[in-house]
Coordinates of C-alpha atoms in Angstrom, one line a residue:
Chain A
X1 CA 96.4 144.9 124.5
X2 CA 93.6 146.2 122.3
X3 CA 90.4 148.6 123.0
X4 CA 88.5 145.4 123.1
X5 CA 90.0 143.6 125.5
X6 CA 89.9 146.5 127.9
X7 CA 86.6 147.8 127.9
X8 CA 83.7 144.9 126.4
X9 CA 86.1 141.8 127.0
X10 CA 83.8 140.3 124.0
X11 CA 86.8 137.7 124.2
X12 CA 85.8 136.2 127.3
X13 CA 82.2 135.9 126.9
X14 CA 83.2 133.8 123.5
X15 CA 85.3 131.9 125.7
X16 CA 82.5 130.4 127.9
X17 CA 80.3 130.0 125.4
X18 CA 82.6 127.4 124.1
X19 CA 82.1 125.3 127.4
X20 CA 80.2 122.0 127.4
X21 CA 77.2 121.9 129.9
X22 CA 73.5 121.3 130.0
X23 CA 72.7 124.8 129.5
X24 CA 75.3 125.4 126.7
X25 CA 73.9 122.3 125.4
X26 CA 70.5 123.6 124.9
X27 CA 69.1 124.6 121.5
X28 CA 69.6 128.3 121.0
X29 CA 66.4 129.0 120.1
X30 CA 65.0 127.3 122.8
X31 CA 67.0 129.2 125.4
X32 CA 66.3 132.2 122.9
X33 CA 62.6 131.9 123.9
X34 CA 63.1 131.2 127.3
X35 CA 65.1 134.4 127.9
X36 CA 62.7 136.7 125.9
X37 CA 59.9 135.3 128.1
X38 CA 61.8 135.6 131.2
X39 CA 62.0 139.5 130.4
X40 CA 58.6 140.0 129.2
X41 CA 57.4 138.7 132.9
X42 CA 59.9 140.8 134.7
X43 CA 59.0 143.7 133.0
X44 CA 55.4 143.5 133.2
X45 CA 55.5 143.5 136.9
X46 CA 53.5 146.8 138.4
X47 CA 56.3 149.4 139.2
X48 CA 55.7 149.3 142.6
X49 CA 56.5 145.3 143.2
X50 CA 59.3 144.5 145.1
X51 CA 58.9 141.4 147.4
X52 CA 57.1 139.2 144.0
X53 CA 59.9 139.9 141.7
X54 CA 62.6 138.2 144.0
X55 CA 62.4 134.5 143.3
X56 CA 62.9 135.2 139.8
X57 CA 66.6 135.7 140.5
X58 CA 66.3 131.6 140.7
X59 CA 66.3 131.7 136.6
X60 CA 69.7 133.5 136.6
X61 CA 70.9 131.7 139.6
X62 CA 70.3 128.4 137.7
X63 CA 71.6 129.4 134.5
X64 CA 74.7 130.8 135.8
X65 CA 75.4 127.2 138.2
X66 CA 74.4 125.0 135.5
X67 CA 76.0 126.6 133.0
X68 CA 79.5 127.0 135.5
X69 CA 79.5 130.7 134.4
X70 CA 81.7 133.2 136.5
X71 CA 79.3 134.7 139.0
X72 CA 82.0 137.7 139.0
X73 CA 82.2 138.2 135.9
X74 CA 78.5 138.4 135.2
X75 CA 78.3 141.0 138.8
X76 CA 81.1 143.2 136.7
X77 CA 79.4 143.6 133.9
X78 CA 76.3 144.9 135.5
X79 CA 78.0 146.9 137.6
X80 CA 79.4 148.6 134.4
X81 CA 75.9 149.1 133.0
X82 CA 74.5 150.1 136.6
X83 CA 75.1 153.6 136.3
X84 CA 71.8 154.0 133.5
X85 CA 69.3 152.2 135.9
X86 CA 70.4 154.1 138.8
X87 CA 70.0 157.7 137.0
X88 CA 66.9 156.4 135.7
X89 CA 65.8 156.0 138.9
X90 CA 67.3 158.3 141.4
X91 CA 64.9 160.9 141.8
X92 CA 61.8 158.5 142.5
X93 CA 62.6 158.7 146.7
X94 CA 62.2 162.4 146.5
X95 CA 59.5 162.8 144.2
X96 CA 56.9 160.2 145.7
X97 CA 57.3 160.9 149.0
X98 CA 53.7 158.6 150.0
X99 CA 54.8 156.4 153.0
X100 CA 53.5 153.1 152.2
X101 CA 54.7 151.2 154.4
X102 CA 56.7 151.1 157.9
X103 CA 59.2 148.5 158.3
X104 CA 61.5 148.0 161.7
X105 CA 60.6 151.9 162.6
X106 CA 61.8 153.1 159.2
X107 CA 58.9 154.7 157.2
X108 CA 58.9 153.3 153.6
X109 CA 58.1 156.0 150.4
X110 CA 56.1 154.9 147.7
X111 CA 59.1 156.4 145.9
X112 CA 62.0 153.9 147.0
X113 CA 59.8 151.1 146.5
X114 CA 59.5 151.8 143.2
X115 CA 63.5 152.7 143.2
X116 CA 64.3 149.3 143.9
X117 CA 61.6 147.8 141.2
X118 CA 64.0 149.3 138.6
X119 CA 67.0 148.1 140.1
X120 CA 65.9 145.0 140.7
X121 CA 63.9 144.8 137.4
X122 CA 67.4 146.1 136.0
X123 CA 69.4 143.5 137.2
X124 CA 67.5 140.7 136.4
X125 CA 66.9 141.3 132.4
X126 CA 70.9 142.4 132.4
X127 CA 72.0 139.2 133.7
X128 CA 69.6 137.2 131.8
X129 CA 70.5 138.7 128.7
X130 CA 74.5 138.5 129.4
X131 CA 73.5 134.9 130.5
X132 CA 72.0 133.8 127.1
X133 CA 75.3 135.5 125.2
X134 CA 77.5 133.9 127.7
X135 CA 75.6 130.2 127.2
X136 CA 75.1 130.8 123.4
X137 CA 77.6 133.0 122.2
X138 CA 76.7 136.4 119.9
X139 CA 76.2 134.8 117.2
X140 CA 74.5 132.1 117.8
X141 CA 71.7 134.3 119.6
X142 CA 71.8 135.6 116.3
X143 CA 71.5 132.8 114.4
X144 CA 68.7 131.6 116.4
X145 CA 66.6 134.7 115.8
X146 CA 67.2 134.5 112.3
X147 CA 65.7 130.6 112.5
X148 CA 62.7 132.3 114.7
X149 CA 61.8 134.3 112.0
X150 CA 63.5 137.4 112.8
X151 CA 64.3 139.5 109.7
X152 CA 67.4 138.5 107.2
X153 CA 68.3 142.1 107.2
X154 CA 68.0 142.6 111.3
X155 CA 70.4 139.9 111.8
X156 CA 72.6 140.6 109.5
X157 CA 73.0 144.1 111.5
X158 CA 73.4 142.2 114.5
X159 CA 75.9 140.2 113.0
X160 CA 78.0 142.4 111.3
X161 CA 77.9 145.2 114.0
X162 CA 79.2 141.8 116.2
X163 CA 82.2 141.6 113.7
X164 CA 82.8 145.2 112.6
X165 CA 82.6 146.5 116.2
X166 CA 86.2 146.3 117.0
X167 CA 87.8 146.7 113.5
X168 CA 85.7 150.6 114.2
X169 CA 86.9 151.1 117.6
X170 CA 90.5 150.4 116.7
X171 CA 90.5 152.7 113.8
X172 CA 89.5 155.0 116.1
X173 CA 92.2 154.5 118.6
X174 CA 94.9 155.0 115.7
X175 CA 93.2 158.3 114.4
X176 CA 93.4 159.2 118.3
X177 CA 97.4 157.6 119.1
X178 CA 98.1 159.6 115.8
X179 CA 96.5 163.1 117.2
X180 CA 98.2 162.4 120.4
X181 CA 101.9 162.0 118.5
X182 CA 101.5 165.4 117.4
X183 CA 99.7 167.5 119.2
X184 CA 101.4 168.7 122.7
X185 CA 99.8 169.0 125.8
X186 CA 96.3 170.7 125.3
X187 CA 97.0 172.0 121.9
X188 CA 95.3 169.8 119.6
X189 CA 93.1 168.5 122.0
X190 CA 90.3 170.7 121.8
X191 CA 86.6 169.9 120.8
X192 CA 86.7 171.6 117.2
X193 CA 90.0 169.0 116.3
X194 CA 87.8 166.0 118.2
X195 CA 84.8 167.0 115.9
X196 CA 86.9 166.8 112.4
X197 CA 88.4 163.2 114.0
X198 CA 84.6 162.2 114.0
X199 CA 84.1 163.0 110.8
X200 CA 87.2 161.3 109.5
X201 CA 86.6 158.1 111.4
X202 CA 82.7 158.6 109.6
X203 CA 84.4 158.8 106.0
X204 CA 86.5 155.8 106.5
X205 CA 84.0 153.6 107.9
X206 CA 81.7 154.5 105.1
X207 CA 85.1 153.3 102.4
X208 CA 85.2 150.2 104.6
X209 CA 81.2 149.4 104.6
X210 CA 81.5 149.6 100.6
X211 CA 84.8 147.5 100.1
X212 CA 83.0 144.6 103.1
X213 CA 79.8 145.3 100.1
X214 CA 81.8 144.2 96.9
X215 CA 83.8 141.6 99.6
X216 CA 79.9 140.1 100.1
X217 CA 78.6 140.7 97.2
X218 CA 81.9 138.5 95.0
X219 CA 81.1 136.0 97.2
X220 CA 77.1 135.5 96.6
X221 CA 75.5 137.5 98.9
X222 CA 71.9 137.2 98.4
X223 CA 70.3 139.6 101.5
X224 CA 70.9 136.5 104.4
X225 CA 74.6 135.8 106.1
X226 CA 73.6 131.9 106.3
X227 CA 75.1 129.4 108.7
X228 CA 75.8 125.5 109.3
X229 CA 75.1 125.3 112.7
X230 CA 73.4 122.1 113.7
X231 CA 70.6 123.0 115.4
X232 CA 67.6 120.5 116.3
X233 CA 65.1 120.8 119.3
X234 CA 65.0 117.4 121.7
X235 CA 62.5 116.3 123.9
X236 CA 65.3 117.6 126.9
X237 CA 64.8 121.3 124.8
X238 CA 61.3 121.3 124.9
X239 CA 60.9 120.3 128.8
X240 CA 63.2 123.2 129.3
X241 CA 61.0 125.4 127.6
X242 CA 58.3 123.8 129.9
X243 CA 59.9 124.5 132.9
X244 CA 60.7 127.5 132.2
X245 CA 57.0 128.8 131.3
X246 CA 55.6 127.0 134.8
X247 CA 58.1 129.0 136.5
X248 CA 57.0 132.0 135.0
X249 CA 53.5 131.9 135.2
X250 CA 53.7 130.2 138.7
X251 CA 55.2 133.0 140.0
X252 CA 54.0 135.7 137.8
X253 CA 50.6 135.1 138.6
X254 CA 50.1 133.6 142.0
X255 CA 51.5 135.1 145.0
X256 CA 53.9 132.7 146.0
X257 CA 56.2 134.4 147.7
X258 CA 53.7 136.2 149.9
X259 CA 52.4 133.0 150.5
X260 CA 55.8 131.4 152.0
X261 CA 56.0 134.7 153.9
X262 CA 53.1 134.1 155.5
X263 CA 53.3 130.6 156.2
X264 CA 56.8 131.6 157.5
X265 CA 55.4 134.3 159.8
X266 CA 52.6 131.2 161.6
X267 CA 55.0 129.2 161.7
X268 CA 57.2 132.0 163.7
X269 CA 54.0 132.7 166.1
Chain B
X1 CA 87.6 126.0 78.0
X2 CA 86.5 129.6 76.7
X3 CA 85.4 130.2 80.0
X4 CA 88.3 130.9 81.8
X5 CA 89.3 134.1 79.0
X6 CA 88.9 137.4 80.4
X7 CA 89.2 140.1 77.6
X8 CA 89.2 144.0 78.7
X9 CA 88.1 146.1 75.7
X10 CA 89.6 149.9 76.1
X11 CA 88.0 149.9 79.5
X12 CA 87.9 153.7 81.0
X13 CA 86.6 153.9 84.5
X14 CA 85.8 157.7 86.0
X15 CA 85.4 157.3 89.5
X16 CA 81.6 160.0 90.6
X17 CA 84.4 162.7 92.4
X18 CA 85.9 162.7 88.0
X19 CA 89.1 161.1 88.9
X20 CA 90.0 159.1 85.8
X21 CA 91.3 155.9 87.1
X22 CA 91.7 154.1 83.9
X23 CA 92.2 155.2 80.6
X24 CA 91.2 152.7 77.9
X25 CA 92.8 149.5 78.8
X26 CA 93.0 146.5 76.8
X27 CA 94.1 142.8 77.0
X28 CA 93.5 139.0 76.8
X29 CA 94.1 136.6 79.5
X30 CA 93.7 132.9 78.0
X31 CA 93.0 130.0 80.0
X32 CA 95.4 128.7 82.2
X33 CA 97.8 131.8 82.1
X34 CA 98.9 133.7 85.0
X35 CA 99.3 137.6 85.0
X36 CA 100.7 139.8 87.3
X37 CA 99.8 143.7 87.4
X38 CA 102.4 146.2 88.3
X39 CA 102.8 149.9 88.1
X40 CA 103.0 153.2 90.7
X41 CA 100.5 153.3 93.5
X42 CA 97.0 155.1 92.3
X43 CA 98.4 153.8 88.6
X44 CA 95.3 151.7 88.6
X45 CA 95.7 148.2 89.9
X46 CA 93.0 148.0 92.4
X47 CA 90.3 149.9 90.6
X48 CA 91.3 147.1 87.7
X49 CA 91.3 144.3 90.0
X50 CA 87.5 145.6 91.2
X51 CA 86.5 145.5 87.1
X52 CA 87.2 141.4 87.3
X53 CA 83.7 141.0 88.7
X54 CA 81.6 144.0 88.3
X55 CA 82.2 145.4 91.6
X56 CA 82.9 148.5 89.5
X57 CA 81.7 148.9 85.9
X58 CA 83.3 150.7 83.1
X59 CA 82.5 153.7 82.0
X60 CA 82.7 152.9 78.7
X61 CA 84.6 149.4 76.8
X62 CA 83.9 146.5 77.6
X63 CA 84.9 143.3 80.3
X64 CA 84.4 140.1 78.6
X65 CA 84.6 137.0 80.9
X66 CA 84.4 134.1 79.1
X67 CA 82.0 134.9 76.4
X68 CA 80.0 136.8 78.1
X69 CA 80.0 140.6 78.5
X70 CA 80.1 141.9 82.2
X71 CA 76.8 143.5 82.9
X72 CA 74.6 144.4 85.7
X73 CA 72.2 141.6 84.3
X74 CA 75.4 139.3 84.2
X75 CA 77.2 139.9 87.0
X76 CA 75.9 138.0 89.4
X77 CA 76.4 135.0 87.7
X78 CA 79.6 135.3 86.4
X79 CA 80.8 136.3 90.0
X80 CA 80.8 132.1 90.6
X81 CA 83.9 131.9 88.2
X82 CA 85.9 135.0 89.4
X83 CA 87.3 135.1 93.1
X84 CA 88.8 138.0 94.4
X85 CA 91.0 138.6 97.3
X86 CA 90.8 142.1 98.4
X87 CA 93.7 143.8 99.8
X88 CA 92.4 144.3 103.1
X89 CA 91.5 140.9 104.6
X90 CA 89.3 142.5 107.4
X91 CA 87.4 143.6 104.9
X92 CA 87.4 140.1 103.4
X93 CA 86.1 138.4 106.8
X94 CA 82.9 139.7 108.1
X95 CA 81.3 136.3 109.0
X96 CA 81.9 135.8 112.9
X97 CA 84.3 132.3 112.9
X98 CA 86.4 131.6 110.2
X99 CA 84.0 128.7 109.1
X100 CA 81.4 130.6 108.7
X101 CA 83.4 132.4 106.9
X102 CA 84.8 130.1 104.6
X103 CA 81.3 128.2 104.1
X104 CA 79.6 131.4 103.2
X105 CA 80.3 131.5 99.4
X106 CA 79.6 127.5 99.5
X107 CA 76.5 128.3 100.9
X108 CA 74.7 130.8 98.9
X109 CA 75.5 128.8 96.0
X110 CA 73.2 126.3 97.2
X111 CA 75.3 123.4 98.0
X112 CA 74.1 121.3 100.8
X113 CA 75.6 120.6 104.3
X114 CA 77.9 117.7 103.8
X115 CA 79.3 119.7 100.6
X116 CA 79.9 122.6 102.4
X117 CA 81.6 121.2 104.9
X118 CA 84.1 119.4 102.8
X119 CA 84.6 122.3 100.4
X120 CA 85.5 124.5 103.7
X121 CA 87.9 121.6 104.7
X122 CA 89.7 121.2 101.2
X123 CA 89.8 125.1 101.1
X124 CA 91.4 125.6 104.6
X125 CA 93.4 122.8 104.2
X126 CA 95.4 124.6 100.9
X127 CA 96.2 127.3 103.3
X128 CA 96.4 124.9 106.6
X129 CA 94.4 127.0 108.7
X130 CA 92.1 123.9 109.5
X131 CA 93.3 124.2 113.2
X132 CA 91.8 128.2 113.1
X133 CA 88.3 127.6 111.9
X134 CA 86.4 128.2 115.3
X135 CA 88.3 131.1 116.1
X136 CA 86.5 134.7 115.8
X137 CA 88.4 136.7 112.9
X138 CA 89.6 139.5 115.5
X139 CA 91.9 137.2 117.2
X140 CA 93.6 135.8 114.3
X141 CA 97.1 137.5 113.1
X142 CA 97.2 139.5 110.1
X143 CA 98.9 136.6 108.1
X144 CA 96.4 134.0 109.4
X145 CA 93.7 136.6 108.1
X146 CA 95.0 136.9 104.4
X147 CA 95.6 132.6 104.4
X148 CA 91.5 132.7 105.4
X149 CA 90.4 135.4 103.2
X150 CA 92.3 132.8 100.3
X151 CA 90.5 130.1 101.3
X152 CA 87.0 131.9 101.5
X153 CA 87.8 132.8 98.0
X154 CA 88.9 129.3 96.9
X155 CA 86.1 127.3 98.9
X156 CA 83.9 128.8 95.7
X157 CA 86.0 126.9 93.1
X158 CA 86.9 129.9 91.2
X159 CA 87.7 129.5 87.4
X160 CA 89.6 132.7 87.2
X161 CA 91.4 133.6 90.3
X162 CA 92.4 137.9 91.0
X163 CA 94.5 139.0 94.0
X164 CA 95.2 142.5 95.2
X165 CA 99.0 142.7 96.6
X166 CA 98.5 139.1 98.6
X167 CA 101.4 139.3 99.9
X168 CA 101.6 142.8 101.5
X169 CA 101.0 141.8 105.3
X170 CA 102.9 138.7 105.1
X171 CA 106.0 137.5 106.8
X172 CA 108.6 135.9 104.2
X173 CA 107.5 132.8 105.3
X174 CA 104.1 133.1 104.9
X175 CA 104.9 134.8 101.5
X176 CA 106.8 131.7 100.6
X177 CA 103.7 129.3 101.4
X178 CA 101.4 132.0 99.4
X179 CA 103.8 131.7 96.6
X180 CA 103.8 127.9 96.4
X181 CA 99.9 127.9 97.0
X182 CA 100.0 130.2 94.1
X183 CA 101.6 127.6 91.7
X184 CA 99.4 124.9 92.4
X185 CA 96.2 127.0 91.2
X186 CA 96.3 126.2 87.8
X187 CA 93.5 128.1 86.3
X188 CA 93.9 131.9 84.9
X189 CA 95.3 133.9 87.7
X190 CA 95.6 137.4 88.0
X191 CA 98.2 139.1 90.8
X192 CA 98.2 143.2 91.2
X193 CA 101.3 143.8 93.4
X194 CA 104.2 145.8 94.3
X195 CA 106.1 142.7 95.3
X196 CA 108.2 142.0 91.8
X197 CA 109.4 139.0 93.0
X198 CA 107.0 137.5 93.6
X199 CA 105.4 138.1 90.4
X200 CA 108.5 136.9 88.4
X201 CA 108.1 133.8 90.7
X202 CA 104.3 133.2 89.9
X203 CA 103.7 134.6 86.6
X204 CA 105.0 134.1 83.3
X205 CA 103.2 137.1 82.0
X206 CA 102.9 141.0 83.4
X207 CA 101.6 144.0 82.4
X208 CA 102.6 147.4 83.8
X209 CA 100.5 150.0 83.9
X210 CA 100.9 153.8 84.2
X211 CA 98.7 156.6 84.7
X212 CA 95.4 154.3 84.1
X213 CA 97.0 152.5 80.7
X214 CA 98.9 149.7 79.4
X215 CA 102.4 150.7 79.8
X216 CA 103.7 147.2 78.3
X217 CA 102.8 143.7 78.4
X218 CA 104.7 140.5 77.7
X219 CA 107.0 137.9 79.4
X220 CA 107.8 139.0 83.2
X221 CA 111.4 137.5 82.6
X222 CA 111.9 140.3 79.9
X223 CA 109.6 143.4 81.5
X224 CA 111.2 142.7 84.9
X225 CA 114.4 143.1 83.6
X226 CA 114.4 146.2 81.5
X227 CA 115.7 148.7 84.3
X228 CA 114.7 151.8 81.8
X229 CA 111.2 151.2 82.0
X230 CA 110.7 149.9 85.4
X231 CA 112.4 152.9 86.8
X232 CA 109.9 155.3 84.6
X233 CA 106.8 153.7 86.4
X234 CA 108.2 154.1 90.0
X235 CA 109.2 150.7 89.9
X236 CA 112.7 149.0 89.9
X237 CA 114.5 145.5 89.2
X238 CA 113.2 142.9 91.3
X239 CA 115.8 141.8 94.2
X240 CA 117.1 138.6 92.7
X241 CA 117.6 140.4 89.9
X242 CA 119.5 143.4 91.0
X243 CA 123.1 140.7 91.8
X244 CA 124.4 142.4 94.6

């Protein structure tokens, strides 16, 4: 077992991007688009909105049953990022005390509304974004930016930091297993032998960027890291992308869900 | 064909920290001839290999390829006709499936699709790794790394093929397939390597270098076997030859 398959399991997200479904099928840029707008919306909600932001889970929701993607896996793997969205917004209940609102008894701060805006905000970009690699794969994300335009030099960053990624972290893991043989117990340990590791692992990652340089470079490397991957938008691509807007400016901009609350609450009476 | 001559002209190569890694080399490789490069490690043989194709530059001599004297303004062409397979094939593969990999040198020399794809066929069918090419390069085994870094090199058509020590993270029967790959490519070949055997299998000519110069150069049959001077440059008889 490496350091890879541990901690980013990389492995398994290439995995179901290899499956064949309707979403999987789509054109990469097309689903490239999609996401980006997705989290433009989300983002751009006021940071107080909570009730408006909820039936955009139905764009994740859809991707992941469409697309016959793990709905665990995709849960793990924001639970692993969780911990940054939370500490961003931890403090906002007891700073912004302002009761907005009072719901079953319970008085509402301005301060956890806006608490659960990030979380929610949070959870939706992460699994869109996890979504798109997990339908696409890494590099085809990448290879579809590169088509929109992105620059050469952006994606080839993408690309090789994609590649390069676990090559790094398992040099580092043999630096560390080789500190470990010899140092005993807390001798060797410390933060001043940690710091010279660092700079070792730094030195031999700079050798290996120059020898990957002259690999490229033998080879024709011209600035781009071009592909073959057939890629053409279809009419089913572009009512996709369709669909997708309507969704998002239907529910970005009208108040739909306070609407069916509404009609929910007559209909109650 | 003059195109497949590489001629090194008292090359000396100073590495920017002053290490002198080579010390006026000279030789001739013509056409169709295959080399191998021995000697002790830091004797030279990689920072040689990397002259093939103006990855490094001398510091004063000359590389001719062909006719044409390596220069920065030349390089870049005269990189079509030399392929090199670096030691480390990780190094090698940086393209995120091993078609990708393979079509990249295809690619930027402008060939179109149907080409491409044919060249990356014929290339990983020489080192039958067709069955690999939608893997991502971290899950293949070390062996199935340096068979794709060879075809990367040999989907460009190389006229002048350089290897440094091929055969070091190979199993012996990986080795064996290198070695009979290795006898198919018939244009000038040149093999840097610790593994004598495999030279005295693969080329008819060697040169030894020491201490960043030409130690001696001739027939492998009759280098390989002169005990005397193996044993000087921290080398000794190849296996088959030692008749235990």
């Amino acid at each position: 077992m490496t350091f890879s398959d541990h901690y980013f399991d990389i492995d398994r997200l290439d995995r179901l991007s290899r499956k064949e479904t309707f979403v999987h099928r789509l054109d990469p840029r097309v689903k490239t688009i999609a996401t980006m707008l997705f989290l433009i919306t989300v983002i751009s909600f006021p940071k107080y909105e909570v009730a408006a932001l909820v039936p955009f889970f139905l764009f994740p929701v859809l991707m992941l049953t469409l697309g016959d993607i793990p709905a665990g896996f995709i849960a793990g793997k924001i639970l692993l990022v969780s911990p940054f969205a939370i500490l961003i917004g931890l403090f906002n209940p007891f700073l912004d005390t302002r009761i907005v609102a009072v719901v079953a008894g319970l008085p509402v701060s301005a301060g956890i509304l806006s608490f659960l805006s990030i979380l929610l905000k949070f959870v939706l970009t992460i699994s869109a974004a996890l979504l798109l690699i997990a339908t696409t794969s890494f590099p085809g994300v990448c290879h579809a930016l590169r088509q929109l335009g992105f620059p050469a030099i952006f994606v080839s960053q993408l690309l090789l930091l994609y590649r390069y990624l676990f090559v790094l972290l398992e040099e580092a893991m043999r630096i560390v297993r080789a500190r470990d043989m010899r140092s005993s117990g807390a001798r060797g340990a410390g933060v001043r032998v940690f710091v010279r590791l660092v700079g070792v692992l730094f030195l031999r990652a700079v050798d290996r960027a120059e020898r990957i340089y002259h690999a490229m470079l033998s080879r024709g490397f011209q600035g781009d890291l071009p592909t073959l991957r057939p890629s053409r938008v279809t009419a089913v691509d572009l009512a996709f992308l369709a669909a997708t807007i309507a969704f998002l400016a239907g529910f970005r901009f009208s108040q739909v869900a306070e609407g069916i609350g509404r009609s929910a609450q007559e209909l109650l009476r | 064909m003059s195109h497949h001559i590489i001629e090194f002209r008292d090359v000396c190569f100073r590495y920017p920290d002053g290490t002198e890694a080579l010390k006026g080399i000279s030789f001739r490789i013509t056409h169709g001839e295959s080399v191998g490069v021995v000697g002790a490690n830091g004797s030279g043989k990689s920072t040689l290999i990397r002259h093939m194709n103006g990855c490094l530059l001398p510091t004063s001599g000359t590389v001719n390829i062909g006719d044409f004297p390596l220069t920065v303004k030349t390089r870049r062409e005269l990189r079509r006709k030399v392929g090199i397979v670096f030691q480390d094939p990780d190094d090698q593969l940086f393209m995120p499936t091993v078609f990708d990999d393979v079509a990249f040198g295809p690619l930027n020399l402008g060939m179109d699709e149907a080409c491409v794809r044919e060249k990356v066929r014929g290339a990983l069918d020489v080192v039958h790794c067709l069955d690999l090419q939608d893997k991502p390069p971290h899950r293949l085994s070390l062996g199935q790394k340096s068979a794709v870094a060879i075809a990367s090199v040999m989907a460009m058509d190389p006229d002048i093929l350089a290897m440094d020590e091929p055969a070091a993270n190979l199993d012996p029967r990986s080795r064996r397939s290198l070695i009979a790959f290795l006898k198919t490519f018939k244009h000038s070949k040149m093999i840097a390597s610790h593994d004598l055997d495999l030279i005295l299998d693969v080329c008819e000519r060697c040169i030894v270098i020491g201490d960043g110069r030409v130690v001696a150069d001739g027939p492998s049959a009759e280098l390989l076997s002169n005990r005397t001077m193996l044993e000087e440059n921290s080398l000794e008889l190849p296996l088959s030859l030692q008749g235990r």
